[in-house]
PDB file of C-alpha atoms in Angstrom:
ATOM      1  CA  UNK A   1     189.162 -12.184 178.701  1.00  0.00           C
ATOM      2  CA  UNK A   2     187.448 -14.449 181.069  1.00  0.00           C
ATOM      3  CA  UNK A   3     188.400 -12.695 184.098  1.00  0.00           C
ATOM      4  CA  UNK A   4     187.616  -9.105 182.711  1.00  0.00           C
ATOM      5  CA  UNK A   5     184.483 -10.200 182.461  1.00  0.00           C
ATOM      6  CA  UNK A   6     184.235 -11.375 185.976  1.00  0.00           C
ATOM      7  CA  UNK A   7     185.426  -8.216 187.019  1.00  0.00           C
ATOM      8  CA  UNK A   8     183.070  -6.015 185.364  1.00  0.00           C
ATOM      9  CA  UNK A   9     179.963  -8.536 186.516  1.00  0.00           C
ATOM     10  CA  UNK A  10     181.332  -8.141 190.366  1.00  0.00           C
ATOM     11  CA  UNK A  11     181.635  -4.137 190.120  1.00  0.00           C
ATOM     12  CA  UNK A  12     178.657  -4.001 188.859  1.00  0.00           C
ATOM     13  CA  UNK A  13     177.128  -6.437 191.615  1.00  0.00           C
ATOM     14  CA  UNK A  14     178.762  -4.098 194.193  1.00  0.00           C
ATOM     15  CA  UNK A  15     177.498  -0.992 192.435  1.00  0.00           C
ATOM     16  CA  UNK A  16     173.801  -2.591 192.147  1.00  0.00           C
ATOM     17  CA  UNK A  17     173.363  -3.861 195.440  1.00  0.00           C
ATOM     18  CA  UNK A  18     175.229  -0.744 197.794  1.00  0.00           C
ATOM     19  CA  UNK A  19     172.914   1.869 195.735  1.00  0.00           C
ATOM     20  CA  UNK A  20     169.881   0.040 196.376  1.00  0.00           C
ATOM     21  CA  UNK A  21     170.826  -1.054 200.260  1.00  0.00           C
ATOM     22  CA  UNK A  22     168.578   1.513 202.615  1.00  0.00           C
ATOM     23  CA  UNK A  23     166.593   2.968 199.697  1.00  0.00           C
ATOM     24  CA  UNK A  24     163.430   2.072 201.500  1.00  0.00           C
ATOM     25  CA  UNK A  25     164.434   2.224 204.542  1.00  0.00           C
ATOM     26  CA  UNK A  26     163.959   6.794 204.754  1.00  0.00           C
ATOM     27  CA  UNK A  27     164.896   8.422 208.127  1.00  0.00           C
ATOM     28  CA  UNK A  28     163.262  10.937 209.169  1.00  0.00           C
ATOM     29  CA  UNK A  29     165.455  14.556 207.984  1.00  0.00           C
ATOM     30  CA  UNK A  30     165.342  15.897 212.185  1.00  0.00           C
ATOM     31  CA  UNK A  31     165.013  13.093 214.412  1.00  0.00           C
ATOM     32  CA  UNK A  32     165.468  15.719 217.727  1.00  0.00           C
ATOM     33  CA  UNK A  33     162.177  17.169 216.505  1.00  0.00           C
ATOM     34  CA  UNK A  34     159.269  14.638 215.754  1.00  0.00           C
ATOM     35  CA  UNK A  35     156.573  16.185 214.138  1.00  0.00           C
ATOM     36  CA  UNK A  36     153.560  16.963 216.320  1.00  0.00           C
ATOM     37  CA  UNK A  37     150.162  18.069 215.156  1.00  0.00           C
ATOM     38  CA  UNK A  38     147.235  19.666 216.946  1.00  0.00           C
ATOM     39  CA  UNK A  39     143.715  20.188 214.874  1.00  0.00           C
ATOM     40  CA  UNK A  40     140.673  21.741 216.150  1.00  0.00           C
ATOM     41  CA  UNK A  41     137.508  20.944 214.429  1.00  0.00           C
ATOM     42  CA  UNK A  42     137.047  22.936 210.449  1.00  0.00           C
ATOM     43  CA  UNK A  43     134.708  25.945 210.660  1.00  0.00           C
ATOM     44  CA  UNK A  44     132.571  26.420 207.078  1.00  0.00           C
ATOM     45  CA  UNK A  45     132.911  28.970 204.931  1.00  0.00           C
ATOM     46  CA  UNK A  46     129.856  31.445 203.977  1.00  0.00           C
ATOM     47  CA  UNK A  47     129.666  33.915 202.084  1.00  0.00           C
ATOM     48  CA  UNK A  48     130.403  37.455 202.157  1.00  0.00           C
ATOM     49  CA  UNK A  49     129.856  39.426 199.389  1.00  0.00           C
ATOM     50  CA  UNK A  50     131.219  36.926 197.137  1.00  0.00           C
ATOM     51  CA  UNK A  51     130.544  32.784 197.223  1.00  0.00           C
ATOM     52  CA  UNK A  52     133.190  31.296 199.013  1.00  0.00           C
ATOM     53  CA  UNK A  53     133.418  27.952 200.356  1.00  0.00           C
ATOM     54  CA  UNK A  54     135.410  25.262 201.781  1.00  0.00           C
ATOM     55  CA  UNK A  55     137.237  24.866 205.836  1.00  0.00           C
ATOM     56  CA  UNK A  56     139.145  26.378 207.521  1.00  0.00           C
ATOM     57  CA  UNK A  57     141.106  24.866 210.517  1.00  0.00           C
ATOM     58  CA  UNK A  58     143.821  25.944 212.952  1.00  0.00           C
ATOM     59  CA  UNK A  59     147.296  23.116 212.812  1.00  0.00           C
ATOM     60  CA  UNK A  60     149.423  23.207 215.310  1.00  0.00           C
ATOM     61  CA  UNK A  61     152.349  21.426 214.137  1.00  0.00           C
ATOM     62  CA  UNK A  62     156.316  21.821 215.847  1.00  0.00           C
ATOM     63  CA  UNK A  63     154.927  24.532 217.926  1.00  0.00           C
ATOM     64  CA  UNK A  64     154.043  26.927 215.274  1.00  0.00           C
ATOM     65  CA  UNK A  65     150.104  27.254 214.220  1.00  0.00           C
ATOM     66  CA  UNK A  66     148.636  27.566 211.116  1.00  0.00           C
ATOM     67  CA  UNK A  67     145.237  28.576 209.406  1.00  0.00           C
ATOM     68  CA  UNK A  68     145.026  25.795 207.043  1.00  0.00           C
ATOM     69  CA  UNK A  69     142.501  25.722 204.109  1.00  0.00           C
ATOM     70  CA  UNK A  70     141.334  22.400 202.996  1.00  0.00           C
ATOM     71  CA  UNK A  71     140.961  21.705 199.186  1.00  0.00           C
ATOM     72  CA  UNK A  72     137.174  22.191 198.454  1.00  0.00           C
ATOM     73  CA  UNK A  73     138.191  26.164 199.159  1.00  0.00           C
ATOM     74  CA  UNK A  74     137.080  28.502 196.190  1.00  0.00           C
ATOM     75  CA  UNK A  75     136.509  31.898 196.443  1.00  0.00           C
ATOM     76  CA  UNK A  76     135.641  34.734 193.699  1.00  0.00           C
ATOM     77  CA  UNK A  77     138.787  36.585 192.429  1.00  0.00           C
ATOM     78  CA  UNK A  78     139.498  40.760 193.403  1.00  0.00           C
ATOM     79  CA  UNK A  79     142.018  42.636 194.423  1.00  0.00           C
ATOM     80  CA  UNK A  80     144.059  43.293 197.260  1.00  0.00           C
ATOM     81  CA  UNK A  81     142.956  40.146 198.890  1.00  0.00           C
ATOM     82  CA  UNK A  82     144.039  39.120 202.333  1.00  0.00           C
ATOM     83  CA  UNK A  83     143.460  36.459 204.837  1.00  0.00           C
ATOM     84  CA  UNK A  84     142.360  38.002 208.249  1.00  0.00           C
ATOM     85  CA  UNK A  85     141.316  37.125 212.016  1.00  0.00           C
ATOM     86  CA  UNK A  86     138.494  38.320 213.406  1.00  0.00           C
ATOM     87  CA  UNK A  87     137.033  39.232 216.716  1.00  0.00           C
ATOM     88  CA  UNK A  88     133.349  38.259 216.121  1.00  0.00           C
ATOM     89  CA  UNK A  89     132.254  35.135 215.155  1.00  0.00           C
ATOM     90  CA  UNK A  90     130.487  36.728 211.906  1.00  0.00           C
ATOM     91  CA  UNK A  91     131.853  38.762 209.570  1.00  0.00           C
ATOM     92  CA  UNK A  92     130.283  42.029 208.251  1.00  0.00           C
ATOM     93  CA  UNK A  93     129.943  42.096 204.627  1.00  0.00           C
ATOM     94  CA  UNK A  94     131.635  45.880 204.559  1.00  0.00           C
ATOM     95  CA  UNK A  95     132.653  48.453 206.451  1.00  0.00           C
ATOM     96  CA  UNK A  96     134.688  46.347 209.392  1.00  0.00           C
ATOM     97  CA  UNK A  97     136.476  48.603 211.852  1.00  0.00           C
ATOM     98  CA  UNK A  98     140.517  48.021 211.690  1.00  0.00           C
ATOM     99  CA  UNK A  99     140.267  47.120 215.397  1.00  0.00           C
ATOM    100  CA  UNK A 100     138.427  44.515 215.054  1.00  0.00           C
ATOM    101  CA  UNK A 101     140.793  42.636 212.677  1.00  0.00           C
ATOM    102  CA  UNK A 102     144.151  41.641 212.261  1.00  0.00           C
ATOM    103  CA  UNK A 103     145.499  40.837 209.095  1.00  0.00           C
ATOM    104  CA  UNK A 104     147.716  37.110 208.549  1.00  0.00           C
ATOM    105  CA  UNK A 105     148.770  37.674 205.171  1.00  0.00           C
ATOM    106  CA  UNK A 106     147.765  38.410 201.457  1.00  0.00           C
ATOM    107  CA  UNK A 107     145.526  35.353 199.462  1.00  0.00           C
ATOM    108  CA  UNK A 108     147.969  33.260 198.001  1.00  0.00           C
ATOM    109  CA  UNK A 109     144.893  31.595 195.837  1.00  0.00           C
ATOM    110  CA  UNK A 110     141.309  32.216 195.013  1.00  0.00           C
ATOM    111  CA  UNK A 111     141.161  28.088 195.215  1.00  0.00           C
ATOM    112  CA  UNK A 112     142.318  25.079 196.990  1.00  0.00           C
ATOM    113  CA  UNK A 113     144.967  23.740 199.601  1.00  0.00           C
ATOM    114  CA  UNK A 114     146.608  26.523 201.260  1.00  0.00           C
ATOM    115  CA  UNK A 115     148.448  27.247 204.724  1.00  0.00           C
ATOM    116  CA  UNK A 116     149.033  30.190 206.574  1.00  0.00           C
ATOM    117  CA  UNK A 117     151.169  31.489 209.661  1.00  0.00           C
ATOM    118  CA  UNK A 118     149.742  32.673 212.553  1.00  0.00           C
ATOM    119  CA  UNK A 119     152.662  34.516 214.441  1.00  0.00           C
ATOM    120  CA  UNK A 120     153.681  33.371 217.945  1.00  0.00           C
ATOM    121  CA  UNK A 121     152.390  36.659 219.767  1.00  0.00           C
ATOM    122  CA  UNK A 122     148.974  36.522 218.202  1.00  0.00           C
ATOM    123  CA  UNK A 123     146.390  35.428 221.419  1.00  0.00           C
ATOM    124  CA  UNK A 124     143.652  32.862 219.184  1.00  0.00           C
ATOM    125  CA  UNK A 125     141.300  33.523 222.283  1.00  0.00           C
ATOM    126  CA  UNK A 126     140.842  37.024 220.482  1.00  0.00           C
ATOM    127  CA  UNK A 127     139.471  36.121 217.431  1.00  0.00           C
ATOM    128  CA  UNK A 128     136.356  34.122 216.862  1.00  0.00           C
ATOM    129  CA  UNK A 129     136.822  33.871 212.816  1.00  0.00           C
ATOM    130  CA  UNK A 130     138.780  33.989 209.843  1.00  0.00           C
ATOM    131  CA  UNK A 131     138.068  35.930 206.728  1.00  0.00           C
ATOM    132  CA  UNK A 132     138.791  37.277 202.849  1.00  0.00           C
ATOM    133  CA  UNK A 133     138.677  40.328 203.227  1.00  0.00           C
ATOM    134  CA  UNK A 134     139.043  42.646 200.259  1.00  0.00           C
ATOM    135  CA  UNK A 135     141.671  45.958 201.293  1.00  0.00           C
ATOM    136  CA  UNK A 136     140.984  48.060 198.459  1.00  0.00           C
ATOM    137  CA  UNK A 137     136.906  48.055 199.102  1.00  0.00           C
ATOM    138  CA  UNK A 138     136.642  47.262 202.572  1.00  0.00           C
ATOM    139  CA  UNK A 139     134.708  44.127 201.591  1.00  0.00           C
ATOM    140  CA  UNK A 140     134.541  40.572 203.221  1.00  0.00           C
ATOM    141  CA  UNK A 141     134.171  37.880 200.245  1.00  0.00           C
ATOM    142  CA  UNK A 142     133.574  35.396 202.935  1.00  0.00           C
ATOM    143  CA  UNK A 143     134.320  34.008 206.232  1.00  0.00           C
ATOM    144  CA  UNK A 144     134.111  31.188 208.620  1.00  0.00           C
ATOM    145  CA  UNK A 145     133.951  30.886 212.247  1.00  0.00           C
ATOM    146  CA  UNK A 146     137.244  29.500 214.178  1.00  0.00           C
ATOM    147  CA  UNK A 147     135.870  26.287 216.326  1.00  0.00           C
ATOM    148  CA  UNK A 148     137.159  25.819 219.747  1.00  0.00           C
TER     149      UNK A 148
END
C-alpha cells in the first residue's frame, strides 16, 4: 500500500513539475523574422460632414504598412463607408473627384482601435491624408492629414 502511494506522489511530482518547466519562459512564434516597427507622428481627425475624431498613423511593421487608428476614434454611422487616401492634405466635404483618391478598404467600425493595409504598390508620397468617405453620397465624414 505504502509503495502505491509513493508511486502515485512521484508521477504526480513528474507530471507537476515537466508541465510547469518553460511556462514562462515564451519564445517568440518566428524567430527568422523579429518584429520591426516604424511610426510617423498621428495626424488629427476633423470633421467632415459628420464629427469624427481620434489619430491616425502610418505602422510599418515586418515590411508591410498600415493606417492604424488609435482608440479615441469615433465617427457618426452611414452607409457604404470606406477608409481612403488622399492627395490633398484637406478633404472636401463632397463632391471629391475619383482621381484624387484611392480607396484602402471598407470601415470595419464607426469607433475605436482599428488597422488597415496599405498594399505594397501604393507610393505614400501621393497622398497627403486619410479619410471616411461615404460611397453612396459622395460625402467625407472626416479626415486627417498623413504627417511626414
Amino acid at each position: 500500500m505504502k509503495f502505491k502511494v509513493v508511486a502515485i506522489i512521484s508521477i504526480f511530482t513528474v507530471l507537476t513539475v515537466g508541465c510547469t518547466t518553460g511556462v514562462n519562459s515564451k519564445q517568440p512564434v518566428n524567430e527568422a523574422q523579429p518584429i520591426t516597427r516604424t511610426n510617423t507622428q498621428p495626424g488629427s481627425f476633423v470633421a467632415g460632414e459628420y464629427p469624427t475624431q481620434g489619430t491616425v498613423k502610418v505602422l510599418t511593421e515586418n515590411g508591410k504598412r498600415y493606417l492604424e487608428f488609435n482608440g479615441n476614434f469615433k465617427t457618426s454611422k452611414g452607409p457604404d463607408l470606406f477608409v481612403i487616401l488622399y492627395r490633398n492634405d484637406t478633404v472636401p466635404t463632397s463632391g471629391i473627384q475619383e482621381k484624387d483618391y484611392l480607396k484602402i478598404a471598407r470601415l470595419q467600425k464607426t469607433s475605436g482601435n482599428q488597422r488597415y493595409a496599405i498594399p505594397n504598390d501604393v507610393k505614400l508620397g501621393d497622398y497627403q491624408s486619410v479619410a471616411i468617405w461615404c460611397r453612396q453620397f459622395n460625402t467625407t465624414f472626416g479626415y486627417a492629414s498623413l504627417a511626414r
